[in-house]
Short mmCIF file of C-alpha atoms in Angstrom, two decimals:
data_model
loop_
_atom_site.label_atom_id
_atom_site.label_comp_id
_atom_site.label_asym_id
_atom_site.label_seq_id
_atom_site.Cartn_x
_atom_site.Cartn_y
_atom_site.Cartn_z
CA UNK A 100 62.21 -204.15 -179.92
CA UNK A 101 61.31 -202.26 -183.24
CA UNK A 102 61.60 -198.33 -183.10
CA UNK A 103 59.39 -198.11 -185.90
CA UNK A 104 56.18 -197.33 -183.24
CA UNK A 105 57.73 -194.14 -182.52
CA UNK A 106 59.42 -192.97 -185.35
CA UNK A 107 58.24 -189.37 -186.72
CA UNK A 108 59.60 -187.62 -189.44
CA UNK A 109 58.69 -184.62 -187.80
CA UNK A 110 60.29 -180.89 -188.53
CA UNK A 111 60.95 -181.04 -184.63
CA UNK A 112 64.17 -180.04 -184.35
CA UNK A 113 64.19 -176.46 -182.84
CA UNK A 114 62.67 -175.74 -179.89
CA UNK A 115 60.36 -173.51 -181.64
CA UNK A 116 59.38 -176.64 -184.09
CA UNK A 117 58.98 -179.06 -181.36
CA UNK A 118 56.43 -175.89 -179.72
CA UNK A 119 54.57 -175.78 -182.86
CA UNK A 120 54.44 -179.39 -183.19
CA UNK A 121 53.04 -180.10 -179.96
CA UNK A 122 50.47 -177.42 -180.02
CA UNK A 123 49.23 -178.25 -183.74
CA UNK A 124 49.16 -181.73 -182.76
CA UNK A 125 46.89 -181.05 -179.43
CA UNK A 126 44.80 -178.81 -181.13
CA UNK A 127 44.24 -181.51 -183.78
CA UNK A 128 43.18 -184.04 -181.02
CA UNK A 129 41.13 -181.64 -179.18
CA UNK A 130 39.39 -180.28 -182.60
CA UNK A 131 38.73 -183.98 -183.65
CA UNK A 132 37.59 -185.26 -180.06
CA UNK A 133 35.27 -182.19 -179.80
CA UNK A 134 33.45 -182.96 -183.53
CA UNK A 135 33.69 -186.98 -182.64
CA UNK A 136 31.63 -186.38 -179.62
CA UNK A 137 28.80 -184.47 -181.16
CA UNK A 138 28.45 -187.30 -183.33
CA UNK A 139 28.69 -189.39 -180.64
CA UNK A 140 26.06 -187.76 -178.58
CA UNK A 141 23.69 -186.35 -181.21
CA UNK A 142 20.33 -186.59 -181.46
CA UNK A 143 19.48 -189.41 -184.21
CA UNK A 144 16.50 -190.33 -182.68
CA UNK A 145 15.15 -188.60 -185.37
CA UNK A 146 16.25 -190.95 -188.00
CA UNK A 147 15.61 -193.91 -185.87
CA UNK A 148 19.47 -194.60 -185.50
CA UNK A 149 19.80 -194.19 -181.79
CA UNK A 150 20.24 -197.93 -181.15
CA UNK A 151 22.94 -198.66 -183.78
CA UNK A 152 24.99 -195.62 -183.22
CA UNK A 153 28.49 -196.51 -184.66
CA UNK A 154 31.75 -195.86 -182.94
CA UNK A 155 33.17 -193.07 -184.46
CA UNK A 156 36.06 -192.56 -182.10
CA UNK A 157 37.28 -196.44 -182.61
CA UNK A 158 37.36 -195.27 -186.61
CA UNK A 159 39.99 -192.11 -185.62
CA UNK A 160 41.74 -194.58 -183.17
CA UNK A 161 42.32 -197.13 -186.15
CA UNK A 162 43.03 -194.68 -188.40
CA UNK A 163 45.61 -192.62 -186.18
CA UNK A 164 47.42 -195.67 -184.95
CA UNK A 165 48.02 -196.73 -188.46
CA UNK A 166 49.43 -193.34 -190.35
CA UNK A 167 50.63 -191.10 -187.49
CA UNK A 168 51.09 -192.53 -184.17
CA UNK A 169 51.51 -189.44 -182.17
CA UNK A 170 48.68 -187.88 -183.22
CA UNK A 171 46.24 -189.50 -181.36
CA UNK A 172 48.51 -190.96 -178.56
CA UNK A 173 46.69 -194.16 -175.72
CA UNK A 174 46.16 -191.03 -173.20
CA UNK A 175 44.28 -189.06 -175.94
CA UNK A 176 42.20 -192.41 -176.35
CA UNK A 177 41.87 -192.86 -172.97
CA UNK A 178 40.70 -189.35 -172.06
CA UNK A 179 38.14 -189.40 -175.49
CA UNK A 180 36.96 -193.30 -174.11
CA UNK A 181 36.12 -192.27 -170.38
CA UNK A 182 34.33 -188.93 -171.97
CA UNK A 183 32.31 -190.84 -173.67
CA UNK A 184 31.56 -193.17 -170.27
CA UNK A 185 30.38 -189.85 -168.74
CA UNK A 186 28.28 -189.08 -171.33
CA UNK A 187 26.44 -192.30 -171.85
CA UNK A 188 25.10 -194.37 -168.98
CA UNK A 189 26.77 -197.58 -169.27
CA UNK A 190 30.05 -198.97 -166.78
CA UNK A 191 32.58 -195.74 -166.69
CA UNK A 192 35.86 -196.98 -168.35
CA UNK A 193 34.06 -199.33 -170.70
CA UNK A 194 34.87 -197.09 -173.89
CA UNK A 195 37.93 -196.29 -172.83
CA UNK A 196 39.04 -199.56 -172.35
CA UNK A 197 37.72 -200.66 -175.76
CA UNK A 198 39.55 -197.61 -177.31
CA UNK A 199 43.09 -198.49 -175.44
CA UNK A 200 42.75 -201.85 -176.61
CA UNK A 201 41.68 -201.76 -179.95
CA UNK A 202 44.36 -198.93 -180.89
CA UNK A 203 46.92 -201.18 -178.82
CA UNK A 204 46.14 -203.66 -180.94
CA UNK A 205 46.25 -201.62 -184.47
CA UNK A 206 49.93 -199.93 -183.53
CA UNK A 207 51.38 -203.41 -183.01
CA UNK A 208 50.67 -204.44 -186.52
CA UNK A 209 51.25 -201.24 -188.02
CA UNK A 210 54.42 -202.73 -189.78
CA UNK A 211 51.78 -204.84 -191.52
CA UNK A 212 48.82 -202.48 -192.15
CA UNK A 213 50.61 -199.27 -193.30
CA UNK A 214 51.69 -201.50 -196.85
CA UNK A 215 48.23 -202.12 -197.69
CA UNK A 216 45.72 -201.32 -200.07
CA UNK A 217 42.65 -199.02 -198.42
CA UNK A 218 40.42 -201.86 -199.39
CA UNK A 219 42.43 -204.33 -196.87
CA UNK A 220 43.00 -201.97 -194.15
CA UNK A 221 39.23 -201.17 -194.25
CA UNK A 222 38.41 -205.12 -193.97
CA UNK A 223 40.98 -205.27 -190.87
CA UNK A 224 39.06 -202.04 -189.50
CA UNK A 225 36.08 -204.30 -189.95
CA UNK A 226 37.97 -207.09 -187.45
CA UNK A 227 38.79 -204.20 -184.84
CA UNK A 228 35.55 -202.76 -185.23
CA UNK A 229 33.60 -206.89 -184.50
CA UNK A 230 36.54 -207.48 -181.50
CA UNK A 231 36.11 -204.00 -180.02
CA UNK A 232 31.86 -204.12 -179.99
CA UNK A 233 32.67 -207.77 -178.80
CA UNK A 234 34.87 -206.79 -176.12
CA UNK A 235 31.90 -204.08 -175.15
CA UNK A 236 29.45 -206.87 -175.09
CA UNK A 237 31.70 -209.04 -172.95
CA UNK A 238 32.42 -206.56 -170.27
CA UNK A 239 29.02 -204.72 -169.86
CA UNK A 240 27.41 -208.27 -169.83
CA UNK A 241 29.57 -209.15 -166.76
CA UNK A 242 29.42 -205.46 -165.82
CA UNK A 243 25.48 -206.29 -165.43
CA UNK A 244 25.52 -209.68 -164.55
CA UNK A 245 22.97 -210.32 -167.13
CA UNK A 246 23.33 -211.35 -171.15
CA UNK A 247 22.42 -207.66 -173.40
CA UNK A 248 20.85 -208.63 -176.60
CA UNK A 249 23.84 -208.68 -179.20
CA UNK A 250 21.43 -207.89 -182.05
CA UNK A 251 22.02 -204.17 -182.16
CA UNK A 252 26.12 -204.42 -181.33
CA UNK A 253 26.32 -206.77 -184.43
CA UNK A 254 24.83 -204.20 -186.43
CA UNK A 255 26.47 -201.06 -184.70
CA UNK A 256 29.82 -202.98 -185.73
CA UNK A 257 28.85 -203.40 -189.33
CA UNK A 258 27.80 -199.35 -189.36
CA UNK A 259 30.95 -198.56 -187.54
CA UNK A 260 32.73 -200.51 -190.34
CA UNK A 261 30.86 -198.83 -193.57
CA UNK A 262 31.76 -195.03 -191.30
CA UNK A 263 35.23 -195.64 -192.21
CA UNK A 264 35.71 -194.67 -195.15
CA UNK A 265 34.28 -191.17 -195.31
CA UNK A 266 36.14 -190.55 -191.11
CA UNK A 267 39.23 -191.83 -192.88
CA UNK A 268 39.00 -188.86 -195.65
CA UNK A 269 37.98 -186.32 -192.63
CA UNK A 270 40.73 -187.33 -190.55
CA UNK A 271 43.41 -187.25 -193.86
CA UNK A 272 41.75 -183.31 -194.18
CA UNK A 273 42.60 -182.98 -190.45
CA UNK A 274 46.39 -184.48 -191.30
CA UNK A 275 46.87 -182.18 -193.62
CA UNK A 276 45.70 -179.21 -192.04
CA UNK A 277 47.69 -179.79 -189.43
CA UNK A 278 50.80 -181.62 -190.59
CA UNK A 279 50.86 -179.51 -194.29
CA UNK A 280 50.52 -181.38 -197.55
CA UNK A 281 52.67 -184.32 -196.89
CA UNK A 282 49.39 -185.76 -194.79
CA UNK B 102 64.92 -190.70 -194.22
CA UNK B 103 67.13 -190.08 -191.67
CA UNK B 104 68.56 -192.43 -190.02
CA UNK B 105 68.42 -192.87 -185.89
CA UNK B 106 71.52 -190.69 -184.39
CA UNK B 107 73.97 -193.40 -182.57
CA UNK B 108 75.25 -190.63 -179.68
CA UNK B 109 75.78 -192.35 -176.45
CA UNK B 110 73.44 -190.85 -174.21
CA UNK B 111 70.45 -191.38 -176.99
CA UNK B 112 71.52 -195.11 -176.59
CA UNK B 113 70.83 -195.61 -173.04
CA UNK B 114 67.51 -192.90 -173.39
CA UNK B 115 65.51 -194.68 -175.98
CA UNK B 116 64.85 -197.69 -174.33
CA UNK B 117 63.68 -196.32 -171.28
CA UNK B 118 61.36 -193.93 -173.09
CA UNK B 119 60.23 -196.91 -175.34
CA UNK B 120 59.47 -199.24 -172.15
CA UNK B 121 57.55 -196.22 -171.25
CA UNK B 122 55.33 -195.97 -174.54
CA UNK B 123 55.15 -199.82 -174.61
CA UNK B 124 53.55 -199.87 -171.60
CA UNK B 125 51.57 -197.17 -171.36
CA UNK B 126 48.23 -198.81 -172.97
CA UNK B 127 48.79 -201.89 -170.79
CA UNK B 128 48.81 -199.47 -168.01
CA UNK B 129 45.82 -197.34 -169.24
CA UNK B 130 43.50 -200.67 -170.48
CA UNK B 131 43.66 -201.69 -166.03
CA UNK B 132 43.07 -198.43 -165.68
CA UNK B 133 40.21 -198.88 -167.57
CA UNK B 134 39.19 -202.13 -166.31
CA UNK B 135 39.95 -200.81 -162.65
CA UNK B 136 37.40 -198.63 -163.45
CA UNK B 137 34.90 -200.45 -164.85
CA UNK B 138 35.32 -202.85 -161.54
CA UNK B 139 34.83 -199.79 -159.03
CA UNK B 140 31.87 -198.79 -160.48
CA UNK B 141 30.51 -202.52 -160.41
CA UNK B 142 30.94 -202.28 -156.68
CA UNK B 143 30.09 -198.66 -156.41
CA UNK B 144 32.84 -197.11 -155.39
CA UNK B 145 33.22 -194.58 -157.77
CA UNK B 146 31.16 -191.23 -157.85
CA UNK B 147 29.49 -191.80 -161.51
CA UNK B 148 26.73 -189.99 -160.85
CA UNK B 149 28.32 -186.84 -160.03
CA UNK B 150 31.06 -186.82 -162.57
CA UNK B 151 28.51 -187.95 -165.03
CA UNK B 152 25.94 -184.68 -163.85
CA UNK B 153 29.28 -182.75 -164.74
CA UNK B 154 29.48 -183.82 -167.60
CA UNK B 155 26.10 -183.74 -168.93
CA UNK B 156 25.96 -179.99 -167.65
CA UNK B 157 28.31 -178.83 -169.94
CA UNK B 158 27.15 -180.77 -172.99
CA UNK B 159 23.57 -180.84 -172.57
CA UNK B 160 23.31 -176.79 -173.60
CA UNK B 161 26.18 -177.06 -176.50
CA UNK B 162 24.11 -179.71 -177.70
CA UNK B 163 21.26 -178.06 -177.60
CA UNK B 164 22.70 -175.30 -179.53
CA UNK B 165 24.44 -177.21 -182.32
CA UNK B 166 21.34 -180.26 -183.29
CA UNK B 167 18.79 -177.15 -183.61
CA UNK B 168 19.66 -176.99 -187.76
CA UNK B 169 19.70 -180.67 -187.93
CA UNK B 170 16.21 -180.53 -185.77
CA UNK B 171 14.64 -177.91 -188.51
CA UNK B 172 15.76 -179.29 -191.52
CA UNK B 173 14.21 -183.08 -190.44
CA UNK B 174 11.28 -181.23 -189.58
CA UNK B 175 11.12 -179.47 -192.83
CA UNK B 176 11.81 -183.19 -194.77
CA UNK B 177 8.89 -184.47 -192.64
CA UNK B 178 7.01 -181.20 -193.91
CA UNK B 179 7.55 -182.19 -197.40
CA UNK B 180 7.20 -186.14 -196.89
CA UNK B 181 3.92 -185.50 -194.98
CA UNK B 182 2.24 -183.30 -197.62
CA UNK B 183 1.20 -186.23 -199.72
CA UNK B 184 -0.23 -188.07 -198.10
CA UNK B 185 -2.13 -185.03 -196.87
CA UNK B 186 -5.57 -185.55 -198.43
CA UNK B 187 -5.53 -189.73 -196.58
CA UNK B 188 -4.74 -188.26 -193.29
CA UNK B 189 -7.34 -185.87 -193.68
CA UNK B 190 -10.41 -188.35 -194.09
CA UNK B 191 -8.84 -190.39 -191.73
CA UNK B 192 -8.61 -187.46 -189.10
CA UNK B 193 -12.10 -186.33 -189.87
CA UNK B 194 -13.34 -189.59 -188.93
CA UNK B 195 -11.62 -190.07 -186.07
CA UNK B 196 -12.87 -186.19 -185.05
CA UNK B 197 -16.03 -187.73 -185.54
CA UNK B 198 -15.79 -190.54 -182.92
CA UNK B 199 -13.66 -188.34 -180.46
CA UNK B 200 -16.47 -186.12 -180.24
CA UNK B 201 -18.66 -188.74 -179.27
CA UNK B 202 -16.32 -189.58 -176.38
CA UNK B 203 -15.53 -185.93 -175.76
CA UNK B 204 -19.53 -186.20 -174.64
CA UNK B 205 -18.76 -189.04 -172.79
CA UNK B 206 -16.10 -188.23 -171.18
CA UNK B 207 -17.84 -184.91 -169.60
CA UNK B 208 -20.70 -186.53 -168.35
CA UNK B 209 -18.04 -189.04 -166.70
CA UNK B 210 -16.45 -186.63 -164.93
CA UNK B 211 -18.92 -184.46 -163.85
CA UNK B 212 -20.03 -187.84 -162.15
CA UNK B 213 -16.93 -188.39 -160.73
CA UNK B 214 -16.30 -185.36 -159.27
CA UNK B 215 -19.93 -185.35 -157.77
CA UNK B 216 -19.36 -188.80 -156.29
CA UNK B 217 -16.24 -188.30 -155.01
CA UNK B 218 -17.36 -184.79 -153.33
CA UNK B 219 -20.03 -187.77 -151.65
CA UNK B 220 -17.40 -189.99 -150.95
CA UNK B 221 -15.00 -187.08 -149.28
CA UNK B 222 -11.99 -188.56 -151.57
CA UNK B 223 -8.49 -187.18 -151.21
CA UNK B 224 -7.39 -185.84 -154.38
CA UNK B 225 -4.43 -186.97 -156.08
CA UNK B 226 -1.37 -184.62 -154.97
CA UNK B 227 -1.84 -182.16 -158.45
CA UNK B 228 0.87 -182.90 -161.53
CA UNK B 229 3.55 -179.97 -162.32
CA UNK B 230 4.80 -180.51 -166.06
CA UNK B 231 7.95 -179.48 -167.49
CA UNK B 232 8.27 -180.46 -171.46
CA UNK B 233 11.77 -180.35 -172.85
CA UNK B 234 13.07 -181.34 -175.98
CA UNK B 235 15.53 -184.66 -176.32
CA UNK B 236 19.03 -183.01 -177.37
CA UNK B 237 20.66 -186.56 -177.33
CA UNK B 238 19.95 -190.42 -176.74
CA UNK B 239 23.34 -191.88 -175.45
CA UNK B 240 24.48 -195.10 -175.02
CA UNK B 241 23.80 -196.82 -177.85
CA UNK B 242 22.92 -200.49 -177.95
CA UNK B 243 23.30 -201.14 -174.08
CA UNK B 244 21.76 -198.38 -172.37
CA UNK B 245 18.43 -196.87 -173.22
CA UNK B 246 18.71 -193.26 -171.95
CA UNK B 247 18.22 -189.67 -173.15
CA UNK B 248 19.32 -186.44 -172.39
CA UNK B 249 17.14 -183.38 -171.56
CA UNK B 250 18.66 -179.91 -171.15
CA UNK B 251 15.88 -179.36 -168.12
CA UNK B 252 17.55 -179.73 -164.16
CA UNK B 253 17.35 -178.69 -161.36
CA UNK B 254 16.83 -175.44 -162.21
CA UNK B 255 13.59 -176.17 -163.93
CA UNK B 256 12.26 -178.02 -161.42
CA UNK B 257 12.87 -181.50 -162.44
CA UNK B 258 14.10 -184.29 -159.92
CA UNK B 259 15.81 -187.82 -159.82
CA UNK B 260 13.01 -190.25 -159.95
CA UNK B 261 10.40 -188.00 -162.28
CA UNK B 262 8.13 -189.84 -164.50
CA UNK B 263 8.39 -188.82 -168.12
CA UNK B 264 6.15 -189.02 -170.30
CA UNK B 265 5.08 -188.24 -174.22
CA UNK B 266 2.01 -187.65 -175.61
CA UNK B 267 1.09 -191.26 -175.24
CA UNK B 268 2.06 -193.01 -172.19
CA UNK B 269 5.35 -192.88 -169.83
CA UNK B 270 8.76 -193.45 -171.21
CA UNK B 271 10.93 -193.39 -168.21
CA UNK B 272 11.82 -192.02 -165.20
CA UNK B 273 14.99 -189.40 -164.63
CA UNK B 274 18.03 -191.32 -163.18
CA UNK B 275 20.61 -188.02 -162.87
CA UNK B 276 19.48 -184.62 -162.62
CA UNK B 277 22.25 -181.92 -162.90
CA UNK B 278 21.49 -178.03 -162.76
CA UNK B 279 20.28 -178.06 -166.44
CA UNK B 280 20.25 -181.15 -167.82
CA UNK B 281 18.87 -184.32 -166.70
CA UNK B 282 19.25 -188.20 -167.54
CA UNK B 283 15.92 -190.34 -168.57
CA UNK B 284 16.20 -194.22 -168.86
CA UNK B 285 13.53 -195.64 -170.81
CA UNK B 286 11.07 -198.08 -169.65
CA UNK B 287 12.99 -200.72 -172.19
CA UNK B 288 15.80 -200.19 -170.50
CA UNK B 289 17.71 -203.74 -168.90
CA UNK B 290 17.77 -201.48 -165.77
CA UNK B 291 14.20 -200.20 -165.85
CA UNK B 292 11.47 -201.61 -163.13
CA UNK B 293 8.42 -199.95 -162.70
CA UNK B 294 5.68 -200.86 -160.73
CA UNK B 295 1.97 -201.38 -163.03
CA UNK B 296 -1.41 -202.58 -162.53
CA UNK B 297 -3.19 -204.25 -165.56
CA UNK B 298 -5.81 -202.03 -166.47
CA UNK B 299 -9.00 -204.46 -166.55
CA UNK B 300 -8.07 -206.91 -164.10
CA UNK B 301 -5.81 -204.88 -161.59
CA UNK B 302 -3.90 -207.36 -161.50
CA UNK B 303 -0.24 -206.15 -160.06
CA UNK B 304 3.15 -206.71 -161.45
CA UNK B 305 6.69 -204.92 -162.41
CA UNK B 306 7.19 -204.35 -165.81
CA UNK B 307 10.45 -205.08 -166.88
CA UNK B 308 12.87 -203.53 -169.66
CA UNK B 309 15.20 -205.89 -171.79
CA UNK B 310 16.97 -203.49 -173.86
CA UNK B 311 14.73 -205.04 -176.81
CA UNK B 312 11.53 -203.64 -178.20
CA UNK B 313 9.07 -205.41 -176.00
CA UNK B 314 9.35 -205.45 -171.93
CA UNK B 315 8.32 -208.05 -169.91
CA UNK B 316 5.83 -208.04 -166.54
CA UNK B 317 7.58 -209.74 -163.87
CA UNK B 318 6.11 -211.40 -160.53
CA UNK B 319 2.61 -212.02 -162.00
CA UNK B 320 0.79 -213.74 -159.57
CA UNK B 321 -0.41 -217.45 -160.46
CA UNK B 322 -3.47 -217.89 -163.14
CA UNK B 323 -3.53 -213.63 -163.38
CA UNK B 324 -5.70 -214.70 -166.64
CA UNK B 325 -4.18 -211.88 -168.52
CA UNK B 326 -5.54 -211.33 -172.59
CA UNK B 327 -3.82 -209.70 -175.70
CA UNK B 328 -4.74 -206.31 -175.73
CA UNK B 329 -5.07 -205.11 -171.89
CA UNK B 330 -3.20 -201.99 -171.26
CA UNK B 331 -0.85 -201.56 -168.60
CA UNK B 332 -0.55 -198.67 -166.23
CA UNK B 333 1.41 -197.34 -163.37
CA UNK B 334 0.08 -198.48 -160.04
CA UNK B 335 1.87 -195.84 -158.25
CA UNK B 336 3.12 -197.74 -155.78
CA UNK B 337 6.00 -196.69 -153.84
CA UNK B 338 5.18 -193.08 -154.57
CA UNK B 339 7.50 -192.44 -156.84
CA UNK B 340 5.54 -192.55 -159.99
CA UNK B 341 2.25 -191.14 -160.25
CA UNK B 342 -0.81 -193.84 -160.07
CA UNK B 343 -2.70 -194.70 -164.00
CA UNK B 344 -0.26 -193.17 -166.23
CA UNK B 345 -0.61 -195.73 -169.37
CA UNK B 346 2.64 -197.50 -170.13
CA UNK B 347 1.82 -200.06 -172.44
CA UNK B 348 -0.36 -202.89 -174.23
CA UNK B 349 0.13 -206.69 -173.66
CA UNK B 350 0.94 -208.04 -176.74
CA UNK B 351 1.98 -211.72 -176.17
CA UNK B 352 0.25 -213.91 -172.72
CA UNK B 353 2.76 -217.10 -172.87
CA UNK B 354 3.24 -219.43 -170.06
CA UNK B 355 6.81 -217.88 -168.29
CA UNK B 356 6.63 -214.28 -170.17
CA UNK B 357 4.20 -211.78 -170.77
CA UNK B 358 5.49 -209.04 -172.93
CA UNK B 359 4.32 -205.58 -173.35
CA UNK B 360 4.64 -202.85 -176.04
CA UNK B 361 5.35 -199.73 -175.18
CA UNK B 362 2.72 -196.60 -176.39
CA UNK B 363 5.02 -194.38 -177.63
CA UNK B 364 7.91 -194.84 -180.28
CA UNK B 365 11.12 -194.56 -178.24
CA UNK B 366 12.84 -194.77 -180.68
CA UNK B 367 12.01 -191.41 -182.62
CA UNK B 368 11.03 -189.16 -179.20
CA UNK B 369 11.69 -185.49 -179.77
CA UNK B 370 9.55 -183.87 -176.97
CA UNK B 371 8.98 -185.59 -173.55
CA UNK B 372 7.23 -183.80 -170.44
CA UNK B 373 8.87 -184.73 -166.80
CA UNK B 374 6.00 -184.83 -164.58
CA UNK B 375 6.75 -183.60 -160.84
CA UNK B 376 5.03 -185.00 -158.14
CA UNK B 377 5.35 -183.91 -154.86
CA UNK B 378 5.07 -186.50 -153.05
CA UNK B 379 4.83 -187.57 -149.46
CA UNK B 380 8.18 -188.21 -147.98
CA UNK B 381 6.06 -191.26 -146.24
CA UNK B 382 4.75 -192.85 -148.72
CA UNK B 383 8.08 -193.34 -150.30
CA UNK B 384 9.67 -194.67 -147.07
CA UNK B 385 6.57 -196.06 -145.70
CA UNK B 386 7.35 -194.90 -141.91
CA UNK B 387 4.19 -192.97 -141.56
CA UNK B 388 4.74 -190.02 -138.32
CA UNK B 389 1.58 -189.85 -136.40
CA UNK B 390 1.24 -186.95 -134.49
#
């Protein structure tokens, strides 16, 4: 068993540093969740974008499971998944199951993503992003007894994919602001 | 990088702790699933903890897609303005022709209300309106639903039509204190019982989650054309009677498939329509007295 999950070159320390630490990285999940979420629930009727929405918290589970771990730890998923359950009217736990599994997924080949190239890791997000809106398909289907079109999920995935790369440069502003300039 | 300290009670903690973070999103995804399952068989309160929810976000919504709201507007403004001098022949014309039924539709009613004053007709139970504006349409690709910051509060209930300027788009599902839940009429979960307007013939017009919805338990050789607009029948009493909902747009042999009047995809004002109906009528025991 690797300890490479888990390991944090972290100021932690002191008492005081493992204080600040926690509450800097909290207030960087809570900030993130709460600005996720109003993407997630906002209005784009107006631009005719309701029914492709992409998945904007699968992008920050990718990306935190691949450079820092513990700053977005499965609860933290879990919590911003079954949020987003509440919110919209599909099964509860669907999202949050998605989100488990996809960053799950993403921290067990971390040895192999955090080499790459951007361009690579943003084709693998593309493969989390199709197995996760799969996964969502396969469940709510059952969930319903019934088949749901897959026409919009196919192109929700491909949105969710071409998101990345701007969430990826949010989320390395939230690093640093948080974390200082060693992102 | 430093290197893992090797003291002896760090040996025998790490793997404890690391079983415990290994396992965590195995324990969280059944979690999840768990979920998922007890709301299949309903025992999980969603629709409370959902009313919770939507509560508290409804109003910050609200608050924080006004600027978005106002600066689409003011694009519309702009994109609108040219083709300004078009819409304004076309508008006169149609002025023109409205009048013409404006005339009509007077001398129609005055003859309706005089025939039904013969007839001794009970009126319709009158129609309370409450227009709110859409602050968000979660769910995505699988659910067709919207969020109104209008509850309780304001006088709207669970089972409401809703309407736009054109024709019903749903019926509230969740009604908090002040915020409420819509699902459309495209909806894979919407039903709603209609009436074809020329033939009367009766049916339930079914959502798919696509574009078009589909009228279910037609009777046989219901001779239905392209074109025929649907309406509510009002049966059940939940929905009020000959609010339009649609227009027929394809008559095959196993599916007839209606278009909705209104754009739900780009709604940004909807009115809930209250109806106070008769407890009876919804439960059909009828208490003589």
């Amino acid at each position: 068993m690797s300890s490479f999950d888990d390991r944090e070159y972290d100021q932690s320390d002191t008492a005081q540093g493992s204080i600040i630490s926690f509450l800097s990285r909290t207030g960087l999940i809570l900030l993130q969740a709460v600005c996720l979420l109003l993407l997630s629930a906002f209005p784009f009727q107006i631009w005719n974008l309701a029914e492709v929405r992409p998945a904007f918290f699968l992008a920050a589970a990718f990306y935190w499971a691949v450079f820092r771990p513990r700053a977005f730890p499965p609860l933290a998923a879990f919590l911003c998944g079954l949020t987003l359950d509440l919110l919209y009217a599909g099964p509860i736990g669907l999202h949050a199951l998605t989100l488990v599994v996809a960053q799950g997924l993403v921290r067990s080949q971390r040895r192999f993503l955090i080499g790459q190239s951007f361009v690579v890791l943003w084709m693998c997000f593309f493969l989390v992003a199709g197995g996760a809106f799969f996964l969502q398909w396969g469940v709510h289907s059952l969930f319903l007894l019934e088949t749901i079109p897959p026409r919009p999920l196919v192109i929700s995935a491909v949105l969710t994919g071409f998101v990345f790369p701007p969430l990826s440069w949010a989320f390395y502003g939230f690093s640093r602001l948080f974390y200082g300039p060693r992102g | 990088m430093p290197l893992r300290r090797t003291s002896k009670t760090d040996i025998h903690a790490v793997p404890l702790k690391m079983i415990g973070a290994r396992a965590t999103p195995f324990v969280l995804a059944l979690l999840a699933l768990a979920m998922v399952a007890f709301h299949r068989i309903g025992v999980m309160p969603a629709e409370q903890l959902r009313i919770a929810v939507t509560d508290v976000v409804a109003p910050v919504l609200e608050t924080t897609s006004q600027p978005f709201v106002t600066l689409t507007e003011s694009f519309e403004g702009v994109r609108t303005l040219r083709a300004l001098k078009a819409e304004n022949i076309r508008l006169k014309e149609e002025n023109a022709r409205l009048a013409q039924w404006y005339e009509a539709a007077l001398k129609f009613q005055s003859e309706n209300q005089s025939l039904r004053g013969l007839l001794n007709v009970k009126a319709d139970p009158a129609l309370a309106y409450v227009t709110a504006r859409v602050v968000s349409d979660p769910g995505g690709a699988f659910v067709k639903s919207l969020l109104l910051p209008a509850g309780m509060n304001d006088d709207v209930t669970k089972g409401s039509a809703v309407l736009s300027g054109r024709g019903l788009v749903g019926r509230i599902t969740e009604a908090g204190k002040s915020s409420s839940r819509v699902l459309l009429v495209t909806d894979l979960n919407s039903r709603i019982p209609v009436v074809i307007q020329n033939t009367r013939t009766r049916a339930i017009l079914a959502g798919r989650n696509k574009e078009l919805m589909r009228l279910e338990r037609l009777p046989v050789d219901s001779g239905l054309v392209v074109g025929s607009r649907v309406v509510t029948s009002g049966d059940g009493g939940l929905l009020p009677a000959d609010i339009p909902v649609g227009t027929i747009v394809s008559v095959e042999q196993d599916s007839v498939l209606v278009r909705p009047l209104s754009d739900l995809s780009s709604l940004s004002y909807v009115q809930v329509v209250n109806m106070d109906a008769d407890e009876s009528l919804i439960s059909g025991h009828i208490n003589t007295p």
